[in-house]
PDB file of C-alpha atoms in Angstrom:
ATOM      1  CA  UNK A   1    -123.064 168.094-246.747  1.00  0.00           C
ATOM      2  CA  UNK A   2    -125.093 164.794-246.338  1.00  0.00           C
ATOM      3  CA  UNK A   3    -128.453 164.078-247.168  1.00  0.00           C
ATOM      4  CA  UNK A   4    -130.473 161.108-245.143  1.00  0.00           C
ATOM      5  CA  UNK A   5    -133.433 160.968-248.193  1.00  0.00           C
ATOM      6  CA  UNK A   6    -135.139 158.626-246.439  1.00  0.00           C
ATOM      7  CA  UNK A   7    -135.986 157.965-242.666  1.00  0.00           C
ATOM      8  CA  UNK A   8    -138.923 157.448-240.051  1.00  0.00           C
ATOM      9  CA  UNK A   9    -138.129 159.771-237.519  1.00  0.00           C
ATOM     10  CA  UNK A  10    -141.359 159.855-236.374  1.00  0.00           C
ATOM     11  CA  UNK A  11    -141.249 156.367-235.273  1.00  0.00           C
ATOM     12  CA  UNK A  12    -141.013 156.200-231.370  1.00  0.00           C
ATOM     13  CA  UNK A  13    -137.490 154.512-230.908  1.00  0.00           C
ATOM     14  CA  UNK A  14    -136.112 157.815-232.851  1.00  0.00           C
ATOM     15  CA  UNK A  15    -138.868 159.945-231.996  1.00  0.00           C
ATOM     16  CA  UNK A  16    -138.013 159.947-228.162  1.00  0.00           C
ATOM     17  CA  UNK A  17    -134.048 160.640-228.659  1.00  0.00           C
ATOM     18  CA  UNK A  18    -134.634 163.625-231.371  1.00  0.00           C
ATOM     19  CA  UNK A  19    -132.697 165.940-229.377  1.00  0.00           C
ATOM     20  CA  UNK A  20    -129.554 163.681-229.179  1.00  0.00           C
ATOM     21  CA  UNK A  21    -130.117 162.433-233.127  1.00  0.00           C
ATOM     22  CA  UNK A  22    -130.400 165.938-234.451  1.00  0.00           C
ATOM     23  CA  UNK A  23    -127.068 166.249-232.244  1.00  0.00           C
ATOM     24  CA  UNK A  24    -125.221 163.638-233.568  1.00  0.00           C
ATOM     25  CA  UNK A  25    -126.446 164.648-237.120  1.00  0.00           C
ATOM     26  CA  UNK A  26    -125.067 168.137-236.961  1.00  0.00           C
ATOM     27  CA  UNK A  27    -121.359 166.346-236.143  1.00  0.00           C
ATOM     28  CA  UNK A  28    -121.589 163.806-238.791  1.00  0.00           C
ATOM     29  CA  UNK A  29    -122.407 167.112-241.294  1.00  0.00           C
ATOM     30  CA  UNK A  30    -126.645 165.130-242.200  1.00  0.00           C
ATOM     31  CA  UNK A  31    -127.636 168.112-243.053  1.00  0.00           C
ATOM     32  CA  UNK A  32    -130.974 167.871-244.336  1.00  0.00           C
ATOM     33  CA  UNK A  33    -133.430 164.830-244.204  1.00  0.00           C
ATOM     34  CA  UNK A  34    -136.950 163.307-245.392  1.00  0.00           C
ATOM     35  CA  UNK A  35    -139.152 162.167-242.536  1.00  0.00           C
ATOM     36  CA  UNK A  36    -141.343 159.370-244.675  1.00  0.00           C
ATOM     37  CA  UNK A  37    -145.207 158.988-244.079  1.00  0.00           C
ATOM     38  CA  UNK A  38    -146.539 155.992-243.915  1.00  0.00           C
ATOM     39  CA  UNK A  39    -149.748 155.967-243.149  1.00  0.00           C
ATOM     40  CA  UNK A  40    -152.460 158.835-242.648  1.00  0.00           C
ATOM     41  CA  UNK A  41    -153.453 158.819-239.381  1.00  0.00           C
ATOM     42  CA  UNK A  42    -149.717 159.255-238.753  1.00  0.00           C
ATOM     43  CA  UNK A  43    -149.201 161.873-241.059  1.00  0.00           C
ATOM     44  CA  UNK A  44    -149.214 164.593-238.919  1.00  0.00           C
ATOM     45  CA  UNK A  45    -146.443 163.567-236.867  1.00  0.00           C
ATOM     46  CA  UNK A  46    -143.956 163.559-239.793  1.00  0.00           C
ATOM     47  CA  UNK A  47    -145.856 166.808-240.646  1.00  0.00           C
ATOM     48  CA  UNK A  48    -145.073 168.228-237.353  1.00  0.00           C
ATOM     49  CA  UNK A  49    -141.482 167.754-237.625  1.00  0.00           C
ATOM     50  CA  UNK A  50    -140.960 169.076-240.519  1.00  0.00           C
ATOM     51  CA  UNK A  51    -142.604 172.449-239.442  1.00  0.00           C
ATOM     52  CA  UNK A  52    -140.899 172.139-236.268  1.00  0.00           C
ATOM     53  CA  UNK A  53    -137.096 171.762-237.937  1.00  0.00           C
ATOM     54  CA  UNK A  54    -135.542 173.902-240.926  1.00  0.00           C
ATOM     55  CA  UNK A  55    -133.947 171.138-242.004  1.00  0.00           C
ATOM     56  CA  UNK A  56    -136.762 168.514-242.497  1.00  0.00           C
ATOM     57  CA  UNK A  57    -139.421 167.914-244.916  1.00  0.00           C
ATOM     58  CA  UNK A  58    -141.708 164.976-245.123  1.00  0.00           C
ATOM     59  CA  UNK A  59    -143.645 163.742-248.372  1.00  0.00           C
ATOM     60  CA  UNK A  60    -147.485 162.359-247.591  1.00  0.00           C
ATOM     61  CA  UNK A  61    -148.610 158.819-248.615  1.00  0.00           C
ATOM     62  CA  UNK A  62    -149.528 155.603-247.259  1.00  0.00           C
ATOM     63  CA  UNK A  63    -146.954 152.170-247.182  1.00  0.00           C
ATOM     64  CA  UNK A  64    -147.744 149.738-249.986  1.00  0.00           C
ATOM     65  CA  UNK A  65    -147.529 146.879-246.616  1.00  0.00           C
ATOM     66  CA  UNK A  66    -150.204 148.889-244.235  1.00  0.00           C
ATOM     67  CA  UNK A  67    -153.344 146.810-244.006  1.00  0.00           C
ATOM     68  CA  UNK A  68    -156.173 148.066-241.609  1.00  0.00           C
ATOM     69  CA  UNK A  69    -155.302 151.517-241.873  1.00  0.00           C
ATOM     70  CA  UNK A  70    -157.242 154.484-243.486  1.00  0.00           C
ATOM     71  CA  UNK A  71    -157.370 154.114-247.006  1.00  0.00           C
ATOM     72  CA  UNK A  72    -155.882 157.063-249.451  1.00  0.00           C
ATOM     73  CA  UNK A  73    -158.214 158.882-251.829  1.00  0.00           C
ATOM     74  CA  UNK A  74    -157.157 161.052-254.453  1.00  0.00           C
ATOM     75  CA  UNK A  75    -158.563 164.153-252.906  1.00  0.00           C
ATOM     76  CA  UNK A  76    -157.202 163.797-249.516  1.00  0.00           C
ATOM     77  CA  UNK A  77    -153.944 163.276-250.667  1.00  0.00           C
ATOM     78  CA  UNK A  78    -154.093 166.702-252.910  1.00  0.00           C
ATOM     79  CA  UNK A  79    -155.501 168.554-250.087  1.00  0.00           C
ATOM     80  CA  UNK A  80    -152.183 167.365-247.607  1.00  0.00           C
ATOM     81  CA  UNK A  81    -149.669 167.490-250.126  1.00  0.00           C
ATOM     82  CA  UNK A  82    -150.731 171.401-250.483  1.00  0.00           C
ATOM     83  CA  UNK A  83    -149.472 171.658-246.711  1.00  0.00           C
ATOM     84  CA  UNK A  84    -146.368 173.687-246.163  1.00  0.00           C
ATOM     85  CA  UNK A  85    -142.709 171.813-246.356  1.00  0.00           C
ATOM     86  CA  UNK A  86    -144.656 168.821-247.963  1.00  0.00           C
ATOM     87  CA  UNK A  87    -142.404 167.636-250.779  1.00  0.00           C
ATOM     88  CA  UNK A  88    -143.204 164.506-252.084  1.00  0.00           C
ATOM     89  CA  UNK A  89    -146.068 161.629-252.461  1.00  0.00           C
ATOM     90  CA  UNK A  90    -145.373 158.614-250.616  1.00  0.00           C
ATOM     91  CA  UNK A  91    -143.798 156.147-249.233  1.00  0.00           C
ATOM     92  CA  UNK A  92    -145.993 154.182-252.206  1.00  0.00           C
ATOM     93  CA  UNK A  93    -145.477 151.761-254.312  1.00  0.00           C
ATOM     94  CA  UNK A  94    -146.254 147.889-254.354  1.00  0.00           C
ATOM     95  CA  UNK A  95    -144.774 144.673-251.642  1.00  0.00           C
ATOM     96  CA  UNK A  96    -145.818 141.301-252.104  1.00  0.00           C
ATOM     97  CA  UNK A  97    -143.477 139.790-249.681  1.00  0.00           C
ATOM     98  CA  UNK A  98    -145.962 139.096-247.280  1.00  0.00           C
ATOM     99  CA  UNK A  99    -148.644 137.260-249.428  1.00  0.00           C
ATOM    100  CA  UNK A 100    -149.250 134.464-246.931  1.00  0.00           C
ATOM    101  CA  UNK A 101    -151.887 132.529-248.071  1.00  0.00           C
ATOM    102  CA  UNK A 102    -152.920 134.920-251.081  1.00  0.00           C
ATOM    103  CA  UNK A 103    -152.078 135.087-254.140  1.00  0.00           C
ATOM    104  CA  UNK A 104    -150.509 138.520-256.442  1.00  0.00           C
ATOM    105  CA  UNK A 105    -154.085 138.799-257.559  1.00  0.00           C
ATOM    106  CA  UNK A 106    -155.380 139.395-254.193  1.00  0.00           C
ATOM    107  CA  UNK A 107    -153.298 142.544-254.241  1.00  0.00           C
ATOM    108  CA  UNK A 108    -155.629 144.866-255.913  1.00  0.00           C
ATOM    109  CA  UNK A 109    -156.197 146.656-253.626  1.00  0.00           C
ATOM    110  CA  UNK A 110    -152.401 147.312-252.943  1.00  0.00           C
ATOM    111  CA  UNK A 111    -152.079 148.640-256.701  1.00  0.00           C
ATOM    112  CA  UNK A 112    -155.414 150.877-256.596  1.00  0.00           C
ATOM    113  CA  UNK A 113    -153.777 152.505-253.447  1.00  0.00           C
ATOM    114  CA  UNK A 114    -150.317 152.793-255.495  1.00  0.00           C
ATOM    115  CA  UNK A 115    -152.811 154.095-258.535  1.00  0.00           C
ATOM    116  CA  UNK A 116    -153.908 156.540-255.826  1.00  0.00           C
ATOM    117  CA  UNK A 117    -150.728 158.188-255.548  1.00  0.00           C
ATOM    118  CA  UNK A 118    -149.151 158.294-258.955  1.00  0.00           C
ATOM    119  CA  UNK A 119    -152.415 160.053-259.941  1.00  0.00           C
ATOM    120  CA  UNK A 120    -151.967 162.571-256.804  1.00  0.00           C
ATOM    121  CA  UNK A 121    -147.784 163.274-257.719  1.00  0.00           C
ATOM    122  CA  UNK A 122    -148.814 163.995-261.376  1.00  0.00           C
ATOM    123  CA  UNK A 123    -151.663 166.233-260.429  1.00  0.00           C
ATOM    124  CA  UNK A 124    -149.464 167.837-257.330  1.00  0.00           C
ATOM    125  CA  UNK A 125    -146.197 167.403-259.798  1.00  0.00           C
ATOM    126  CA  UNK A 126    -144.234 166.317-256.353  1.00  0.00           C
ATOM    127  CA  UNK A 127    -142.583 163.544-256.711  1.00  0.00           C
ATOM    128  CA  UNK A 128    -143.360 159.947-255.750  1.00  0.00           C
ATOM    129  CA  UNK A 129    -141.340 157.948-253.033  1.00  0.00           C
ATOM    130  CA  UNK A 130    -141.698 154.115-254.368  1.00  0.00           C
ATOM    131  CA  UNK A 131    -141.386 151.579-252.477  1.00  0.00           C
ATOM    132  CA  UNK A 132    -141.020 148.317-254.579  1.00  0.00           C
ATOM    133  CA  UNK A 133    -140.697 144.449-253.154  1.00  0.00           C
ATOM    134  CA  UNK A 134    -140.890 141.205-254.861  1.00  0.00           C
ATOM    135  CA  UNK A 135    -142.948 143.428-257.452  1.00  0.00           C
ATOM    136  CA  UNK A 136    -140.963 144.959-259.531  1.00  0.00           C
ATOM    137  CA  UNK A 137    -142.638 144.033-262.780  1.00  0.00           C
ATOM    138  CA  UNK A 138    -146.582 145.348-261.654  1.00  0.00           C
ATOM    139  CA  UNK A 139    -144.948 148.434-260.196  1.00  0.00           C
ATOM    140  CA  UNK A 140    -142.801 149.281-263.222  1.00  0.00           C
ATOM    141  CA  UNK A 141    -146.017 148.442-265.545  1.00  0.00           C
ATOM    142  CA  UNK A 142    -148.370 150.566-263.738  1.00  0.00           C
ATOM    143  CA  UNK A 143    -146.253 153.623-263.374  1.00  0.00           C
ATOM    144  CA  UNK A 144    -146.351 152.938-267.287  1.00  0.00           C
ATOM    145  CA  UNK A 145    -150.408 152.681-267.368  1.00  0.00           C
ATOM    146  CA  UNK A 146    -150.428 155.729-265.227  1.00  0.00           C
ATOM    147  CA  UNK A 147    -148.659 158.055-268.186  1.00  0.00           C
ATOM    148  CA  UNK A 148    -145.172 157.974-265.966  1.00  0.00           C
ATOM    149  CA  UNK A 149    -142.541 157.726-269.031  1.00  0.00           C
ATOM    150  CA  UNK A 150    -140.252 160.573-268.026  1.00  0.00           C
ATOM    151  CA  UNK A 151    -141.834 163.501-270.180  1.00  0.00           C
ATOM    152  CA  UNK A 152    -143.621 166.085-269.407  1.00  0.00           C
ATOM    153  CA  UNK A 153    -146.243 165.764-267.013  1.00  0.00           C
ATOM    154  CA  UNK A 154    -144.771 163.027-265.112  1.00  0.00           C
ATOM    155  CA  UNK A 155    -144.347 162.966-261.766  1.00  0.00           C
ATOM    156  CA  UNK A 156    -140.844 160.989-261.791  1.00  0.00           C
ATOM    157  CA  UNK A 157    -139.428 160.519-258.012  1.00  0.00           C
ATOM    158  CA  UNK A 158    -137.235 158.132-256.010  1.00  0.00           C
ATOM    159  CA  UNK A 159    -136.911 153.975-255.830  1.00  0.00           C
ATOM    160  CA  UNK A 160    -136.571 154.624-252.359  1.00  0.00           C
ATOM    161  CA  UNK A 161    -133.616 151.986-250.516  1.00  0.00           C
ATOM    162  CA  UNK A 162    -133.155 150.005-254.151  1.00  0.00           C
ATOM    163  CA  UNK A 163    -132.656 146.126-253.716  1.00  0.00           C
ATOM    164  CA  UNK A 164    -133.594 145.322-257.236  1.00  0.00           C
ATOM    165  CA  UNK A 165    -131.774 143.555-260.290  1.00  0.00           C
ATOM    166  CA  UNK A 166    -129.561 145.941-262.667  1.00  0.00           C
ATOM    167  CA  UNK A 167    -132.535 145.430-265.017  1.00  0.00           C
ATOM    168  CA  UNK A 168    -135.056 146.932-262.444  1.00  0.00           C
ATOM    169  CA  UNK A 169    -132.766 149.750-262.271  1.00  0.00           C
ATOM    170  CA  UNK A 170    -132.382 150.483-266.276  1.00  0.00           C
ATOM    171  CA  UNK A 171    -135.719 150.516-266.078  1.00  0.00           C
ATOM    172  CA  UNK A 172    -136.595 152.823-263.385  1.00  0.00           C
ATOM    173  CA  UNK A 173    -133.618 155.031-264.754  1.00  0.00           C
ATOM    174  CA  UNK A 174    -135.370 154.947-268.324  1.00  0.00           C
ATOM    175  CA  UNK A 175    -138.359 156.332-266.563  1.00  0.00           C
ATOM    176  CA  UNK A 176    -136.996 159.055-265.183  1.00  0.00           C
ATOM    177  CA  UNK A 177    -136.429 158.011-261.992  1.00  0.00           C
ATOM    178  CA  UNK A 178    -134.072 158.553-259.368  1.00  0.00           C
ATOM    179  CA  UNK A 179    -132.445 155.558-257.366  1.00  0.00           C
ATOM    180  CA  UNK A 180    -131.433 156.243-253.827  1.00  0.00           C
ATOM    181  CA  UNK A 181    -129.253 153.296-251.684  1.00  0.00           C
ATOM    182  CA  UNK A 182    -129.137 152.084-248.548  1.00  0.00           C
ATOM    183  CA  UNK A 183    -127.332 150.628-245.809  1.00  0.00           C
ATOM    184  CA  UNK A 184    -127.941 147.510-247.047  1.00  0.00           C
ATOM    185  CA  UNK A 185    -125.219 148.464-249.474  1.00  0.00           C
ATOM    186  CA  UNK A 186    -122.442 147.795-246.933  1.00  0.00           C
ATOM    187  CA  UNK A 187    -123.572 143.788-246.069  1.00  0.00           C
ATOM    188  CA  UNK A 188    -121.288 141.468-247.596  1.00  0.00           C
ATOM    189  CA  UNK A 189    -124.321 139.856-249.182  1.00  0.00           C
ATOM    190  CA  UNK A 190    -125.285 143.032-251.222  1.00  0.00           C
ATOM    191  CA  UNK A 191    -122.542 142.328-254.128  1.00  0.00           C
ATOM    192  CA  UNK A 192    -125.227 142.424-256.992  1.00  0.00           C
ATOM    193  CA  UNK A 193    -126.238 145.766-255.429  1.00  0.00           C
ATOM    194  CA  UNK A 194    -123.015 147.210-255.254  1.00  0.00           C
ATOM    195  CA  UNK A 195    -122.258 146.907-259.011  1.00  0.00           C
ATOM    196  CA  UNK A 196    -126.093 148.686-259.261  1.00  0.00           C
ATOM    197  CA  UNK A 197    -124.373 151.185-257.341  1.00  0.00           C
ATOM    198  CA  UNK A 198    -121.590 151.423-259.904  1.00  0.00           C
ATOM    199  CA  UNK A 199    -123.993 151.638-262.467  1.00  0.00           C
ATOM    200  CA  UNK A 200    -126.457 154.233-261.555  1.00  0.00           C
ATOM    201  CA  UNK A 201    -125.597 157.842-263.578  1.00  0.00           C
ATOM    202  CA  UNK A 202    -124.491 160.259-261.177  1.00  0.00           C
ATOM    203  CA  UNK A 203    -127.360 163.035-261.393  1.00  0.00           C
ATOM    204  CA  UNK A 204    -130.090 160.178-260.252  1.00  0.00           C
ATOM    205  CA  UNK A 205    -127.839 159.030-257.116  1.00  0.00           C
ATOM    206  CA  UNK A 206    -129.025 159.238-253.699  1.00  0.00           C
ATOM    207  CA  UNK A 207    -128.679 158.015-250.327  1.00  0.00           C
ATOM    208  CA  UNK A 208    -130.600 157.340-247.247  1.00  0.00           C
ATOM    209  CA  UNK A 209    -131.151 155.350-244.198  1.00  0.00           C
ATOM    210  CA  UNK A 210    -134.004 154.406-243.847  1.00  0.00           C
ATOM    211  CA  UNK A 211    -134.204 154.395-240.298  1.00  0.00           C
ATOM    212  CA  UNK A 212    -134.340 153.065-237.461  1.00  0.00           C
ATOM    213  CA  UNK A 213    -134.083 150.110-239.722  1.00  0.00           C
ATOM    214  CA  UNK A 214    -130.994 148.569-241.836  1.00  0.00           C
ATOM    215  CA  UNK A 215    -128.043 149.997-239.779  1.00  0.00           C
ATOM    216  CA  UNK A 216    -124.779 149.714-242.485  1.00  0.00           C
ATOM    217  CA  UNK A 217    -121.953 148.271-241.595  1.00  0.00           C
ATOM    218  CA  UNK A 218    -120.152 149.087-238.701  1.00  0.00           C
ATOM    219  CA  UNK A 219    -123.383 149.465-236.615  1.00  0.00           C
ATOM    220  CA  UNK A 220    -125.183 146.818-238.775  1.00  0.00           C
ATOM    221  CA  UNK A 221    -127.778 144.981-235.700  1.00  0.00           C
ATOM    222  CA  UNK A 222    -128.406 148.575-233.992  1.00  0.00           C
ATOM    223  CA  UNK A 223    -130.411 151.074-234.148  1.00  0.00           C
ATOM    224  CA  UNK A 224    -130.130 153.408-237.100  1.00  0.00           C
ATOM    225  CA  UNK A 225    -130.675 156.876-237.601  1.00  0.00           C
ATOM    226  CA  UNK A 226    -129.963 159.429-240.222  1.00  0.00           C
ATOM    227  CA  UNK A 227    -126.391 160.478-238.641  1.00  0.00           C
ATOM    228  CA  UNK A 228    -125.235 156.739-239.937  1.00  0.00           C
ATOM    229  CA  UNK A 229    -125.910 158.215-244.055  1.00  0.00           C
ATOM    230  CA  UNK A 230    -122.013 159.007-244.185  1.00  0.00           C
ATOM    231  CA  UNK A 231    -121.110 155.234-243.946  1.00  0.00           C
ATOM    232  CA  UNK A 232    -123.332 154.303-247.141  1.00  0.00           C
ATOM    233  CA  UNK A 233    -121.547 157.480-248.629  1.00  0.00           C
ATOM    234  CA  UNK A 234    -118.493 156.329-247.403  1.00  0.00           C
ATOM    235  CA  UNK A 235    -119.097 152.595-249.652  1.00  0.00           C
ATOM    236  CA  UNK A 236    -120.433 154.639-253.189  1.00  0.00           C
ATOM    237  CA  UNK A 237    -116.991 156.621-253.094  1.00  0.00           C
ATOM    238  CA  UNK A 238    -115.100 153.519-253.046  1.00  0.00           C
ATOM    239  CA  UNK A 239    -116.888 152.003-255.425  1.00  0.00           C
ATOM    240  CA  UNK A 240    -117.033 154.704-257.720  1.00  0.00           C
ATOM    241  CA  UNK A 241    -113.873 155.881-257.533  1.00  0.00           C
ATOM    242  CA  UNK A 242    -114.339 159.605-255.492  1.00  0.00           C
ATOM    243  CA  UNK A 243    -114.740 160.610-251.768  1.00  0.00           C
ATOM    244  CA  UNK A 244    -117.212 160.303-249.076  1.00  0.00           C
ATOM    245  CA  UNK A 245    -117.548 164.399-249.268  1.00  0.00           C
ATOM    246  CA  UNK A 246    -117.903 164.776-253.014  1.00  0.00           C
ATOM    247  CA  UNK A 247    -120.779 161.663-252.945  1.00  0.00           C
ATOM    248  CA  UNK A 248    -122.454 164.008-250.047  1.00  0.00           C
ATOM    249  CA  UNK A 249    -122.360 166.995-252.269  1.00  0.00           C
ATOM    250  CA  UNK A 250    -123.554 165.528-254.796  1.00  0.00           C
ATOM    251  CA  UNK A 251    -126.540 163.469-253.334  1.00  0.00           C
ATOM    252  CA  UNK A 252    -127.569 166.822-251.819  1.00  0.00           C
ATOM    253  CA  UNK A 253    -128.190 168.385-255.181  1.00  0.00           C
ATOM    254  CA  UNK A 254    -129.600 165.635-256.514  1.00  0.00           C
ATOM    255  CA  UNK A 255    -131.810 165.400-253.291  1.00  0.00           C
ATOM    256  CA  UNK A 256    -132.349 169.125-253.794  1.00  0.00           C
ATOM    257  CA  UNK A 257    -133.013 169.143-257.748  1.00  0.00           C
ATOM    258  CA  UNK A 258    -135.890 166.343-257.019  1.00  0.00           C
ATOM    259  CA  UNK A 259    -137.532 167.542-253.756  1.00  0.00           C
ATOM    260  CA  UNK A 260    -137.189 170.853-255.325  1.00  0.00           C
ATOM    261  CA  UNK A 261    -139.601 172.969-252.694  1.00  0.00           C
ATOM    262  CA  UNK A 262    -137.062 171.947-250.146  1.00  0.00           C
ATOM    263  CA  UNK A 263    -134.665 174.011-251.571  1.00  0.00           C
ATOM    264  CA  UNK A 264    -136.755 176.941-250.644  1.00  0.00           C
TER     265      UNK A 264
END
């Protein structure tokens, strides 16, 4: 019934209690999830699970934040996102939330990497996993530069656990783009978010956890994993009027009509 569209499984907090996670998924009715790549020399762990489980898939890419790591090339990523049960291109995107000392400018290198990966999702035509913080204008205008307008030919993909402004998400919307949420939904601080969550059309909805980071709300603090999905569910039917079981169904489909080799 539920989709987690986004999660790290591969990480070693999650990765050493798989057996018990894919447990408690199965009783909360996850029923499919995303294991996200973030970097390349990882890759082959979220790889791995997703040949070793029917029910996972994993997308190849390299986090916007990863410095010191192997750098992307257009090539390589081709030649990995031709692997089997790989779905999408990312986690990508742009975050200057860590600028320190440097200034946006410095960041070039961050958007020839994201360059990188729009170019490998149109020439793949999988879809692209964005990741997007404090730089939401660059990474809407270069998904622009790159030919990503929602027509033919475009990639399109997911603004993967959405914090942005309303505008951020017309935008992304009017791009073709899917928005998925969070548990970051369910904090009492998220009240611009939730009325994002009102907003976005229901064919471009979906939901995630992003785990084993931002645990919603009851086991906000802990340690998340993709059986915790059903709570942000449980939030989107309230606020949009329908039921935790009609949201999964319907994230599913839209998870499915995206990432559309995992309906295979």
């Amino acid at each position: 019934m539920f989709t987690d569209s986004h999660c790290h499984l591969n990480f070693p907090e999650l990765m050493q209690n798989i057996g018990t996670i894919r447990d408690d998924m199965h009783k909360a009715q996850v029923t499919r999830a995303l294991v996200i790549s973030t970097s390349l020399e990882r890759f082959h762990e979220v790889h791995q699970l997703a040949m070793d489980y029917d029910n996972f898939w994993a997308p190849v890419g390299v986090h916007p934040d990863n410095e010191g790591v192997a750098e992307p090339t257009l090539a390589g990523l081709l030649e990995l996102a031709a692997k089997p049960k790989v779905v999408g291109i990312g986690e990508t995107g742009l975050d200057y939330y860590r600028l320190g000392e440097r200034t946006v400018a410095d960041m070039e290198w961050q958007r020839e990497r994201f360059r990188a990966h729009i170019r490998a999702g149109r020439q793949s035509q999988l879809p692209l996993v964005i990741h997007t913080r404090q730089a939401s204008d660059d990474t809407i205008a270069i998904l622009k530069e790159e030919g990503e307008q929602g027509g033919a030919g475009s990639a399109g993909g997911v603004f993967h656990c959405f914090t942005e402004s309303m505008q951020v998400a017309r935008a992304a919307l009017d791009l073709g783009f899917y928005i998925s949420l969070s548990g970051i939904l369910t904090f009492k601080s998220a009240a611009d978010l939730r009325e994002v969550a009102k907003f976005v059309p229901d064919d471009r909805l979906l939901i995630e956890t992003d785990s084993p980071y931002l645990a919603p709300v009851p086991y906000r603090g802990k340690l998340n994993n993709p059986s915790y999905v059903p709570y942000v569910a449980q939030l989107l039917a309230e606020l949009r009027g329908s039921t935790s079981e009609a949201i999964g169904h319907l994230t599913t489909r839209n998870f499915l009509q995206l990432f559309a080799k995992s309906a295979a």
